[in-house]
Coordinates of C-alpha atoms and ligand atoms in Angstrom, one line a residue:
X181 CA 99.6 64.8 84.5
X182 CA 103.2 64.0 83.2
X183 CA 105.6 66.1 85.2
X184 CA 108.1 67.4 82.2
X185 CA 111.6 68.6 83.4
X186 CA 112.8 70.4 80.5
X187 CA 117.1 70.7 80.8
X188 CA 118.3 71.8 77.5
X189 CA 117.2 73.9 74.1
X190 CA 116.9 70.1 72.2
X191 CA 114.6 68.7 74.4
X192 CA 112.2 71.7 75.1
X193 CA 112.0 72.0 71.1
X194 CA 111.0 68.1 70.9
X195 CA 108.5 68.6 73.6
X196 CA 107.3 71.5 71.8
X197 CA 107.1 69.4 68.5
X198 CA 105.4 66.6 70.5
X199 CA 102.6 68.8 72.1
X200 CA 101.6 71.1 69.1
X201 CA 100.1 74.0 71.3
X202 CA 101.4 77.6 71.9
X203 CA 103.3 78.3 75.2
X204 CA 101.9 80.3 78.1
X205 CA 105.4 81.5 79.8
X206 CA 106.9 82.0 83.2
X207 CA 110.2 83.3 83.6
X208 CA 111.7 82.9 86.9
X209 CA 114.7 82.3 88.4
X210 CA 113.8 79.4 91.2
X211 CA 112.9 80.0 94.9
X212 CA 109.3 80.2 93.9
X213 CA 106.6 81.7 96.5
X214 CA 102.8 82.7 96.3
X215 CA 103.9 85.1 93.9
X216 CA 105.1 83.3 91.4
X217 CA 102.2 80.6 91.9
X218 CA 100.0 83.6 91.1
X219 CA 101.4 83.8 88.0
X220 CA 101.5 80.1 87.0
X221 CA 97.6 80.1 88.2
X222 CA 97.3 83.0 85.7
X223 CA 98.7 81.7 83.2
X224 CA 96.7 78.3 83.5
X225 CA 93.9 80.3 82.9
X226 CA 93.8 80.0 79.4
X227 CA 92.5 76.5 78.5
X228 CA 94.6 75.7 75.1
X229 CA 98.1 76.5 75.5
X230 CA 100.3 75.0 77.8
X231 CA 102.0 76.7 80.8
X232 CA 105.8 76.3 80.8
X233 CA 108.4 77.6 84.0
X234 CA 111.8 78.5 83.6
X235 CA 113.8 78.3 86.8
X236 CA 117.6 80.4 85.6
X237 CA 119.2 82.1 87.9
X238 CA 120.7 84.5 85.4
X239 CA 124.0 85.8 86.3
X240 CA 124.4 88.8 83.9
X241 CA 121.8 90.6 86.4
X242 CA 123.6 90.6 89.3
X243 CA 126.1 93.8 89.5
X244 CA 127.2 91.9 93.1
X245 CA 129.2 88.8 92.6
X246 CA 127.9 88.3 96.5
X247 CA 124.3 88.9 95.8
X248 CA 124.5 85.8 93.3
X249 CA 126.2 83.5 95.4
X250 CA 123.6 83.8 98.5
X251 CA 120.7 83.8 96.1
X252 CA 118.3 81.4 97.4
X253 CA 118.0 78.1 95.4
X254 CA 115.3 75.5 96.5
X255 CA 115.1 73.7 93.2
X256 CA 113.4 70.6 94.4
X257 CA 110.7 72.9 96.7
X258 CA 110.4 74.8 93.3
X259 CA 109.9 72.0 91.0
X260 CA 107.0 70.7 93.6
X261 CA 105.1 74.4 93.4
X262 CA 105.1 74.7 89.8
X263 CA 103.8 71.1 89.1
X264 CA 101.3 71.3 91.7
X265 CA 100.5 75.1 90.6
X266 CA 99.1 73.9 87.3
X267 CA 102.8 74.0 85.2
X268 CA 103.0 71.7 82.4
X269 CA 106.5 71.4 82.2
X270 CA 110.1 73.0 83.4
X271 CA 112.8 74.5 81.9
X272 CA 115.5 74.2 84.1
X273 CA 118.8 75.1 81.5
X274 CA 122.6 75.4 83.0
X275 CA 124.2 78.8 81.8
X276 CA 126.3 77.3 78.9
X277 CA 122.6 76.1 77.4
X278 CA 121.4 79.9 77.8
X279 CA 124.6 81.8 77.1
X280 CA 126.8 79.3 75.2
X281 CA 130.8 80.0 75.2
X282 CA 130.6 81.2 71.1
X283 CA 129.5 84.7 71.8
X284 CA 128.2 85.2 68.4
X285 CA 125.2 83.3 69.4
X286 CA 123.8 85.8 72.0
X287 CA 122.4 89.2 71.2
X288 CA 123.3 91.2 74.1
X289 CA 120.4 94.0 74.8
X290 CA 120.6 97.4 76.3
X291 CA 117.7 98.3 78.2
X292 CA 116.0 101.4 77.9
X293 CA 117.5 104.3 78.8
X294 CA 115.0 106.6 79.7
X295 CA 113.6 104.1 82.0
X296 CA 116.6 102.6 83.5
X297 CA 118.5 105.4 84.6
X298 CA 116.3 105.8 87.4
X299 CA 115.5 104.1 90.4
X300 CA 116.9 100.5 91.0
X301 CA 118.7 100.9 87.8
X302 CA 120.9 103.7 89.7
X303 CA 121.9 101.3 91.8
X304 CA 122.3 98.2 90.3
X305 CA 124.5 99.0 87.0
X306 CA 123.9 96.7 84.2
X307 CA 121.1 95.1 85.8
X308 CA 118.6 95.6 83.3
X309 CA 120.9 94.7 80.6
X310 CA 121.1 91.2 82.0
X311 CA 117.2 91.2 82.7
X312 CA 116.9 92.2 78.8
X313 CA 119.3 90.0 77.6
X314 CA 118.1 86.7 79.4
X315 CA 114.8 87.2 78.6
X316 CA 114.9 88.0 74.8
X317 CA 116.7 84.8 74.9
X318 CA 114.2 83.1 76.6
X319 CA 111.5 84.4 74.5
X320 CA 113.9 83.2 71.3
X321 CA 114.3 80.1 72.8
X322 CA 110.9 79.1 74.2
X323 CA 108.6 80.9 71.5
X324 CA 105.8 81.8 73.7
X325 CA 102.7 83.2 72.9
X326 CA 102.2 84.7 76.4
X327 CA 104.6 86.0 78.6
X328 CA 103.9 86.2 82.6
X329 CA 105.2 88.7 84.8
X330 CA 104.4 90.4 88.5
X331 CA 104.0 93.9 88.7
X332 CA 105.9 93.6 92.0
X333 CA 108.7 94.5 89.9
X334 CA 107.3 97.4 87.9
X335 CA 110.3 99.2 86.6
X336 CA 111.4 95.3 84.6
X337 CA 108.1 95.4 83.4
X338 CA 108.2 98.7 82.3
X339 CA 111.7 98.0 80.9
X340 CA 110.4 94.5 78.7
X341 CA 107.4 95.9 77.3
X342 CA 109.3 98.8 75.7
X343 CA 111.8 95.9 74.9
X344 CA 109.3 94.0 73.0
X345 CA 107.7 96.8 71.1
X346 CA 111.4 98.0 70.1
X347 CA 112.5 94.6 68.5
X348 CA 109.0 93.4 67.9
X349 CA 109.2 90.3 69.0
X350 CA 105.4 88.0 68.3
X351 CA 104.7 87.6 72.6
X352 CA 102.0 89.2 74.6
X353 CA 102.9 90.7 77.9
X354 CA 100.4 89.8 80.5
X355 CA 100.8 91.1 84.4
X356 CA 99.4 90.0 88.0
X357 CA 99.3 92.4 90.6
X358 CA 101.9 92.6 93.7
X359 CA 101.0 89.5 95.6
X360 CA 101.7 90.6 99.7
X361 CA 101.6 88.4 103.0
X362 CA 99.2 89.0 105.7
X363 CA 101.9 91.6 106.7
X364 CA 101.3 93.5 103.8
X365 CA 104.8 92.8 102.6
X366 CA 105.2 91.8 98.6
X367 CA 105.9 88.4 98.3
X368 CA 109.8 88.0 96.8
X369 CA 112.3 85.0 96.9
X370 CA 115.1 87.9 98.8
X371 CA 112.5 87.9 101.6
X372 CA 114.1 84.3 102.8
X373 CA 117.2 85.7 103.7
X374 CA 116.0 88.0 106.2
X375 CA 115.9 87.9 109.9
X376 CA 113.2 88.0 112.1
X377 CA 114.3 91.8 113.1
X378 CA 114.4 92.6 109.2
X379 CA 111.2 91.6 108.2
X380 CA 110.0 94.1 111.0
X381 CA 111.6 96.6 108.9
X382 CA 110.3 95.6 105.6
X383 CA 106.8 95.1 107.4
X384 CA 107.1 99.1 108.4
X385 CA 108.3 100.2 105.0
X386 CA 105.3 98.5 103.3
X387 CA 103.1 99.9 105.6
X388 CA 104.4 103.5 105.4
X389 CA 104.0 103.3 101.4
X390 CA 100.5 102.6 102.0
X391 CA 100.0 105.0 104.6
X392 CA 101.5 107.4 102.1
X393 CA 98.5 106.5 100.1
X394 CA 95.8 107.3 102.1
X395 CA 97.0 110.4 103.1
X396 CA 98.1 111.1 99.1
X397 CA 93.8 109.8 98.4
X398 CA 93.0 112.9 100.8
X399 CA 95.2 115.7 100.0
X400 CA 96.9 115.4 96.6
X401 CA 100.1 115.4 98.4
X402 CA 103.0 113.2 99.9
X403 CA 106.3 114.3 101.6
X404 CA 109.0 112.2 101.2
X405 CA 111.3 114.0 103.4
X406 CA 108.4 112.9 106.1
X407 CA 108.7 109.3 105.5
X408 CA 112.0 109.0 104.9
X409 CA 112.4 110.8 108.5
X410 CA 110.3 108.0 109.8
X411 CA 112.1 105.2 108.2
X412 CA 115.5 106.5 109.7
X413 CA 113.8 106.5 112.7
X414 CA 113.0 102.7 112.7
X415 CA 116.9 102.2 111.8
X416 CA 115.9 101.4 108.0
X417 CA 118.4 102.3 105.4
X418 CA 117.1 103.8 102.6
X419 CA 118.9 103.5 99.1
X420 CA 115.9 105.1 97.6
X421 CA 112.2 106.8 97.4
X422 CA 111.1 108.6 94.5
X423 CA 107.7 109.6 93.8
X424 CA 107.6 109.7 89.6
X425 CA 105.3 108.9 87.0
X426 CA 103.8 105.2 86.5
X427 CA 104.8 105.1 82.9
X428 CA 108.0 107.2 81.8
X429 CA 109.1 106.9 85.7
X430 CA 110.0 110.8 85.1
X431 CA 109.9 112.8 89.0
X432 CA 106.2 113.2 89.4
X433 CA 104.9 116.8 88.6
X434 CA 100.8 118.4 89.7
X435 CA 100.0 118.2 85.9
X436 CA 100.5 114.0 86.1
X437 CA 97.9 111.5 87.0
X438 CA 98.7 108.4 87.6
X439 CA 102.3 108.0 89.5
X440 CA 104.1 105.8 91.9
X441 CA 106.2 106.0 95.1
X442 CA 109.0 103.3 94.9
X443 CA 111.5 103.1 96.9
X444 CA 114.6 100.2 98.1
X445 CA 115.5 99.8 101.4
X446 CA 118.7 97.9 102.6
X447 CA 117.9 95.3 105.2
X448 CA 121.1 93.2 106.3
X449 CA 123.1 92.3 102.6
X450 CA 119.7 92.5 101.4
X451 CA 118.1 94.7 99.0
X452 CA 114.3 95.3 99.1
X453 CA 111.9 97.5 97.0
X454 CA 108.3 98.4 97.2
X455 CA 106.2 100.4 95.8
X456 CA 102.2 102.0 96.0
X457 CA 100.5 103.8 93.4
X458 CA 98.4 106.7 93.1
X459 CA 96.1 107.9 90.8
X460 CA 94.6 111.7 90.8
X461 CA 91.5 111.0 88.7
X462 CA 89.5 108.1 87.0
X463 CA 91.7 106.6 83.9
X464 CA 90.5 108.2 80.4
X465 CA 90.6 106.4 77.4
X466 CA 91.2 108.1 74.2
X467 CA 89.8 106.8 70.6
X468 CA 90.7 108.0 67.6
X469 CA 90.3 107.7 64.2
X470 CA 88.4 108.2 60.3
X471 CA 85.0 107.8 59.4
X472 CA 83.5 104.6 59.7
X473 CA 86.3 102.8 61.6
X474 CA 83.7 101.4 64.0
X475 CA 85.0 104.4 66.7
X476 CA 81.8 104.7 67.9
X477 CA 80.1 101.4 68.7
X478 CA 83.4 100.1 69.8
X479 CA 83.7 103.3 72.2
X480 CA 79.9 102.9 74.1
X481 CA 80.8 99.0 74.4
X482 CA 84.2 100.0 76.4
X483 CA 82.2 102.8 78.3
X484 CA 79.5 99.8 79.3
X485 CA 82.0 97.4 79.8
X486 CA 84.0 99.6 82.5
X487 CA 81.1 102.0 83.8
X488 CA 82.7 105.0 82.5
X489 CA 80.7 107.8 80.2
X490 CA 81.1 107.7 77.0
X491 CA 81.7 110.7 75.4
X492 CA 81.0 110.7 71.5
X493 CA 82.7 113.6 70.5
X494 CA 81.8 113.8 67.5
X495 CA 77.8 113.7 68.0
X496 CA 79.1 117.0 69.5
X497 CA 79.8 118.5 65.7
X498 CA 77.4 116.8 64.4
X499 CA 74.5 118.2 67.3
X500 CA 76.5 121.5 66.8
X501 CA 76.4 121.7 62.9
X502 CA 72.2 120.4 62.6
X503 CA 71.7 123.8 65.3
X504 CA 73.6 125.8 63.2
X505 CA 71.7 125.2 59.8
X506 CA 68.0 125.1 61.5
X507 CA 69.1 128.1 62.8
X508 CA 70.1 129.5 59.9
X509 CA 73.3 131.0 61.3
X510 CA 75.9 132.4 59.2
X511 CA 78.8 130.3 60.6
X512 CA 81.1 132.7 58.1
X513 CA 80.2 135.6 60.2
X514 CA 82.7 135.3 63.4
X515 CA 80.7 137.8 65.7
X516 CA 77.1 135.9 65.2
X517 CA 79.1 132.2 65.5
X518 CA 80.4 133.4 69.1
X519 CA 77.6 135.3 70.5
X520 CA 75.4 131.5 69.2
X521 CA 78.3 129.8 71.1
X522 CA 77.6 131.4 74.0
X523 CA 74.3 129.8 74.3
X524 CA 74.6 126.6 73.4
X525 CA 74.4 123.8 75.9
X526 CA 74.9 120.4 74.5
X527 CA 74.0 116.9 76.8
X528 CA 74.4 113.4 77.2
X529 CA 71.1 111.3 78.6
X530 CA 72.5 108.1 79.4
X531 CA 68.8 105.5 78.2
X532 CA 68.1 101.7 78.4
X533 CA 70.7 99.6 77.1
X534 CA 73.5 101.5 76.9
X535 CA 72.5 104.1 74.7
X536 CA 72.5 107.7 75.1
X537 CA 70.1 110.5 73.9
X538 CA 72.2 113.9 72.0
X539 CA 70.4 116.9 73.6
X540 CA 71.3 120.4 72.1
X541 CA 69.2 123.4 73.9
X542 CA 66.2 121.1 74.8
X543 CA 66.2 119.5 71.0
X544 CA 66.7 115.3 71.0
X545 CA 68.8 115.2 67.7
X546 CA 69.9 111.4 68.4
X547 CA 68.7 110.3 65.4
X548 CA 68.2 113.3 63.4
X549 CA 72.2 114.2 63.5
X550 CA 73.4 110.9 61.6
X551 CA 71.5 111.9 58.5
X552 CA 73.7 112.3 55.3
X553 CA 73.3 115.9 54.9
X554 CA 75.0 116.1 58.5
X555 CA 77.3 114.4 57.4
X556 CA 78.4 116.4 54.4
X557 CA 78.9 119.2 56.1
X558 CA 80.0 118.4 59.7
X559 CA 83.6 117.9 58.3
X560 CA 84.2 121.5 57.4
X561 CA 82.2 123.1 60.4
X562 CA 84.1 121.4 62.6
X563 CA 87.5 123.0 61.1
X564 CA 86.1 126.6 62.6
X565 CA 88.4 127.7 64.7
X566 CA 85.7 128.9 67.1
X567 CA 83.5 125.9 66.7
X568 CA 86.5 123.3 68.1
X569 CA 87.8 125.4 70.9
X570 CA 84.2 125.5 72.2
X571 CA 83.7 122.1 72.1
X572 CA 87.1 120.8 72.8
X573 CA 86.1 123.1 76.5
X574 CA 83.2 121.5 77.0
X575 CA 84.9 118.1 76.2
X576 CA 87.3 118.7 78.8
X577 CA 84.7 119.7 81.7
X578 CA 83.2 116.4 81.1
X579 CA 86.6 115.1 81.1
X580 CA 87.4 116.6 84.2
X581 CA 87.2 113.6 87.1
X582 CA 88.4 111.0 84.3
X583 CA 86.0 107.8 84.3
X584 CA 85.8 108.4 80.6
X585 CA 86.0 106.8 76.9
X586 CA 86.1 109.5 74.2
X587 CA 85.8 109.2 70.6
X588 CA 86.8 111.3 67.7
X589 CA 89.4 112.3 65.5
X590 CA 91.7 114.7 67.8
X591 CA 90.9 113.1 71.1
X592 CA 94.8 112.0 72.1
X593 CA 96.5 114.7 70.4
X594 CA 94.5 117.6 71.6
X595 CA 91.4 117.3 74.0
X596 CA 93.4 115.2 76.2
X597 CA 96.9 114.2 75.5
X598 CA 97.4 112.7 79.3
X599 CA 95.0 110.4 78.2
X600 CA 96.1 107.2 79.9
X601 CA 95.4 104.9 76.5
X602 CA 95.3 106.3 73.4
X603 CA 93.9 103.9 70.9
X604 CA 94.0 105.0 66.6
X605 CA 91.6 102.8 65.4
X606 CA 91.1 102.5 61.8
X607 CA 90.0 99.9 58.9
X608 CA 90.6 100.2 54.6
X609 CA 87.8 102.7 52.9
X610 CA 86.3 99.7 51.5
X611 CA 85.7 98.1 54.8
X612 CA 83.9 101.3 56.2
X613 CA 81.8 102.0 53.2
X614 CA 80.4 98.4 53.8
X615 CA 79.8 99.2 57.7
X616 CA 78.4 102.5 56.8
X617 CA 76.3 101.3 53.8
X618 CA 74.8 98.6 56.1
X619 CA 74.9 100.9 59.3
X620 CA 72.7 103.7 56.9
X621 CA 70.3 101.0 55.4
X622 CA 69.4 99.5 58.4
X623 CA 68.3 103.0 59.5
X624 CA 66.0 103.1 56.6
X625 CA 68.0 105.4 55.0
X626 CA 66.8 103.5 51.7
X627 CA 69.3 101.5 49.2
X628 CA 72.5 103.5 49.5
X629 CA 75.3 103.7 46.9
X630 CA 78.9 102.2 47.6
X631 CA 80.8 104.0 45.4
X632 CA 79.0 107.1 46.4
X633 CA 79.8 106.1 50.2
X634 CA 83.2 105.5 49.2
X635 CA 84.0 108.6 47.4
X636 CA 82.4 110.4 50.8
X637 CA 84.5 108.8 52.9
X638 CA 87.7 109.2 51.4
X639 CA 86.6 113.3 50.6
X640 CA 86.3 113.4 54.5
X641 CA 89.7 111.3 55.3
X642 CA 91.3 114.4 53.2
X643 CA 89.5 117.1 54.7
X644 CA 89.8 115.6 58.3
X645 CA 93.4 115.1 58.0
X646 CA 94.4 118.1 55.6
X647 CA 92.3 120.3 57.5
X648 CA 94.7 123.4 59.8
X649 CA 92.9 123.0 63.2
X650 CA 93.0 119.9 64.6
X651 CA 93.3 117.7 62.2
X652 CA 93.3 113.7 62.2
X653 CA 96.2 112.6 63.5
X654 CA 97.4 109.4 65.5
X655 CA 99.5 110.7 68.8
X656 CA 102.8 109.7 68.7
X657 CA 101.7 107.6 71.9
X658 CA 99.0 105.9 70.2
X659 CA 98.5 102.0 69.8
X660 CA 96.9 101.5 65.8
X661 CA 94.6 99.0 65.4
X662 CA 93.1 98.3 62.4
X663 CA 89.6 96.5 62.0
X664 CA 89.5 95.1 59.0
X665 CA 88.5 91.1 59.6
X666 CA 87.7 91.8 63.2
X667 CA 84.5 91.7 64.5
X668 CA 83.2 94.7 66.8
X669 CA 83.8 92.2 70.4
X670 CA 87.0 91.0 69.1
X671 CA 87.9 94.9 68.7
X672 CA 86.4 95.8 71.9
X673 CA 88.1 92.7 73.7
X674 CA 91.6 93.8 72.3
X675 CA 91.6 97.7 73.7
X676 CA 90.1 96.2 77.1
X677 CA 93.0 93.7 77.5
X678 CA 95.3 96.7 76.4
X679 CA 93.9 98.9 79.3
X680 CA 94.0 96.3 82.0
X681 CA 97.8 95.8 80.7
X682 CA 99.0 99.6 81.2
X683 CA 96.5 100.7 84.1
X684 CA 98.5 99.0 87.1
X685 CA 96.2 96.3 88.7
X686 CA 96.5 98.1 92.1
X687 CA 94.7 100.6 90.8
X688 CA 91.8 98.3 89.8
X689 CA 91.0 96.8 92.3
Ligands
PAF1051 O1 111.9 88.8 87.7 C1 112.6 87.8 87.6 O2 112.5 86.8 88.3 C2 113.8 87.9 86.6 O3 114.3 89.2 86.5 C3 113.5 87.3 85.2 C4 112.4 88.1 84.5 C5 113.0 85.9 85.4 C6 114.7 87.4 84.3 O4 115.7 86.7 84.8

């Protein structure tokens, strides 16, 4: 394998020119460790593209002048690593080549405020500027279609991914968990300037953040006075520990699921941080979206893919609305609707193959539910006041322990708006009259018309979305994807890669 060192803009374009294959991207700057040969592993993964290192130790995020001076730099160690990691070439540029004397040439980037005006970034002013700025520039520079970060250093990660989405730049984001020593303490390039007396300290901090964690696992609870008593005890300067939410890094409340103790402790001149994450219940995924988007099949593949239940939300309406008319009930009437309510018990039966049986009081309605007299009227049943605050209670005692994927059309705004991923997923009318059309005829449902289908369909987008009580709509926190051209695994593929990106790997494993 040639061994490319890469030292200015020219020559990583010609190399680019030369090899004709999209970029697999590690950012770094230098003093690599099993960390970042983690990452270049990772990103090796993927056969096609190539895998290319930058080593730039960039000076707009350091706030201390001193801090930049003692940063470790081991180029020649480095440049060994990342060859013999699986890099295919190295990017190595001097700080005119990144941030040239004309000014005019850089776009200098503000990081997020919400998520930088807490932890590290109370500390270290204009840090995540300078992490923004640089790496914007990078991806500008380098083009990548993958970008490769550790999770060690959740808050940047945070912090780029909401850059990215804000200036939509064409990169993926792909990140590897927090890679530790046998000591349990995170790999980073500050941990060679420590003493031997200082990584006893970092060794204790690490542990008491997962210690923190076991007790958090038993009792829900964590005291921070506690462990910061401890750590003072051991002679460790604390700058920080905060227990706040994973995502918006907001203080933790009860109410939140998934959250993370971070904290930075001062060790020498050297700053440390670590952090542990804790997660209440199981992750729920939330899908939502029209008629005939493909919600459904795409929802029981995710549920079989991660061993979670799948709840089909709207088999519950439909099970609901087929009771109602063998029943003969007069939904109008508000006192007969409630006292039916109050009896109706409506199941899952997980069967062979991933499947699962509808049960509603003892009837099997699996089949018998998708029929198109169901689903002409399942639409305005469902907009009964009554009818959705029964279900959406029973949804969310399903709901309850997490461990679920649910599909329908208020799932993320109203069943469960903590929902940890909230997907919209949606394709043109014409696209889900065809699924439909093929979906009914292969049913034996006979020859069914399109334009019949279509007219259908787009009757029930309008009712669904026009309707007062819960209506369709995508939650403001929801990713939209949209089918069209895609084929059910591709779809299926894309939300699972999307999960495995926001739940932090800690947590999975
Ligand atoms: O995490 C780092 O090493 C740096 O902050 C990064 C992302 C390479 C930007 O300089």
């Amino acid at each position: 394998m040639t061994k490319t060192i890469l030292k200015t803009i020219k020559e990583l374009n010609e190399w680019r020119l030369i090899n004709q294959r999209n970029i697999n991207f590690v950012p770094t700057m230098g003093n690599l460790h099993p960390g970042h040969e983690k990452l270049i592993r990772e990103a090796k993964k993927s056969k096609n593209n190539l895998v290319l290192l930058s080593i730039f130790i960039n000076p707009l995020q350091f706030n201390d002048k001193k801090d930049l001076i003692n940063y470790p730099r081991t180029i020649n160690k480095d440049i060994d690593l990342a060859f013999s990691a699986g890099a295919n070439a190295i990017f190595i540029p001097c700080v005119d080549e990144i941030f040239p004397k004309n000014v005019n040439k850089i776009k200098y980037i503000k990081a997020s405020e919400n998520l930088s005006n807490t932890l590290c970034g109370i500390y270290r002013e204009g840090h995540f500027d300078g992490v923004c700025t640089v790496v914007y520039r990078l991806i500008n520079i380098v083009r990548p279609e993958v970008i490769f970060l550790g999770e060690k250093d959740w808050q940047q990660l945070l912090i780029i991914k909401e850059m990215v989405t804000k200036y939509n730049l064409r990169v993926a984001i792909k990140s590897i968990d927090t890679h530790r020593d046998l000591n349990g303490i995170p790999f980073s390039s500050r941990n060679n300037l420590l003493v031997k007396n200082d990584r006893e300290k970092l060794k204790f901090f690490s542990k008491e953040l997962f210690h923190a964690k076991k007790i958090f696992n038993q009792t829900k609870t964590i005291s921070l006075g506690k462990i910061i008593k401890r750590l003072k005890g051991k002679d460790i300067r604390v700058e920080y520990l905060k227990h706040v939410n994973a995502f918006n890094l907001k203080e933790s409340t009860s109410e939140m699921n998934i959250t993370m103790l971070a904290g930075a402790i001062i060790c020498g001149d050297t700053r440390l941080i670590d952090h542990v994450f804790f997660m209440k219940r199981d992750p729920i995924i939330a899908i939502d979206g029209p008629a005939g988007s493909g919600k459904s099949t795409v929802t029981k593949l995710i549920a079989k893919r991660l061993n979670f239940i799948f709840l089909d939300t709207g088999a519950m309406y439909r099970a609901l609305s087929w009771y109602l008319i063998k029943e003969k009930i007069n939904y109008d009437n508000h006192k007969d609707l409630n006292s039916f309510l109050s009896n109706i018990s409506i199941k899952f039966k997980s069967v062979e193959g991933a499947k699962q049986h509808v049960i509603i009081n003892n009837h099997n309605v699996t089949e018998k539910i998708r029929s198109q007299e169901i689903s002409s009227i399942v639409s305005s049943i469902a907009s009964i006041k009554e009818v959705r605050e029964f279900l959406v209670k029973e949804q969310r005692k399903i709901g309850d322990n997490g461990g679920i994927v649910a599909e329908g059309r208020d799932i993320g705004s109203k069943v469960f708006p903590d929902a940890e991923l909230k997907i919209f997923l949606t394709a043109t009318i014409n696209e889900r009259a065809k699924r439909r059309k093929d979906e009914l005829e292969a049913m034996d449902h006979g020859i069914v018309d399109f334009e019949q289908l279509k007219n259908e369909i787009e009757k029930r987008d309008f009712d669904d979305t026009n309707r007062k009580i819960s209506p369709l709509i995508k939650a403001e926190d929801a990713i939209e994807i949209i089918s069209d051209g895609y084929t059910i695994n591709q779809v299926v593929d894309k939300i699972l890669e999307i999960y495995f990106e926001t739940i932090p790997k800690e947590l999975h494993l």
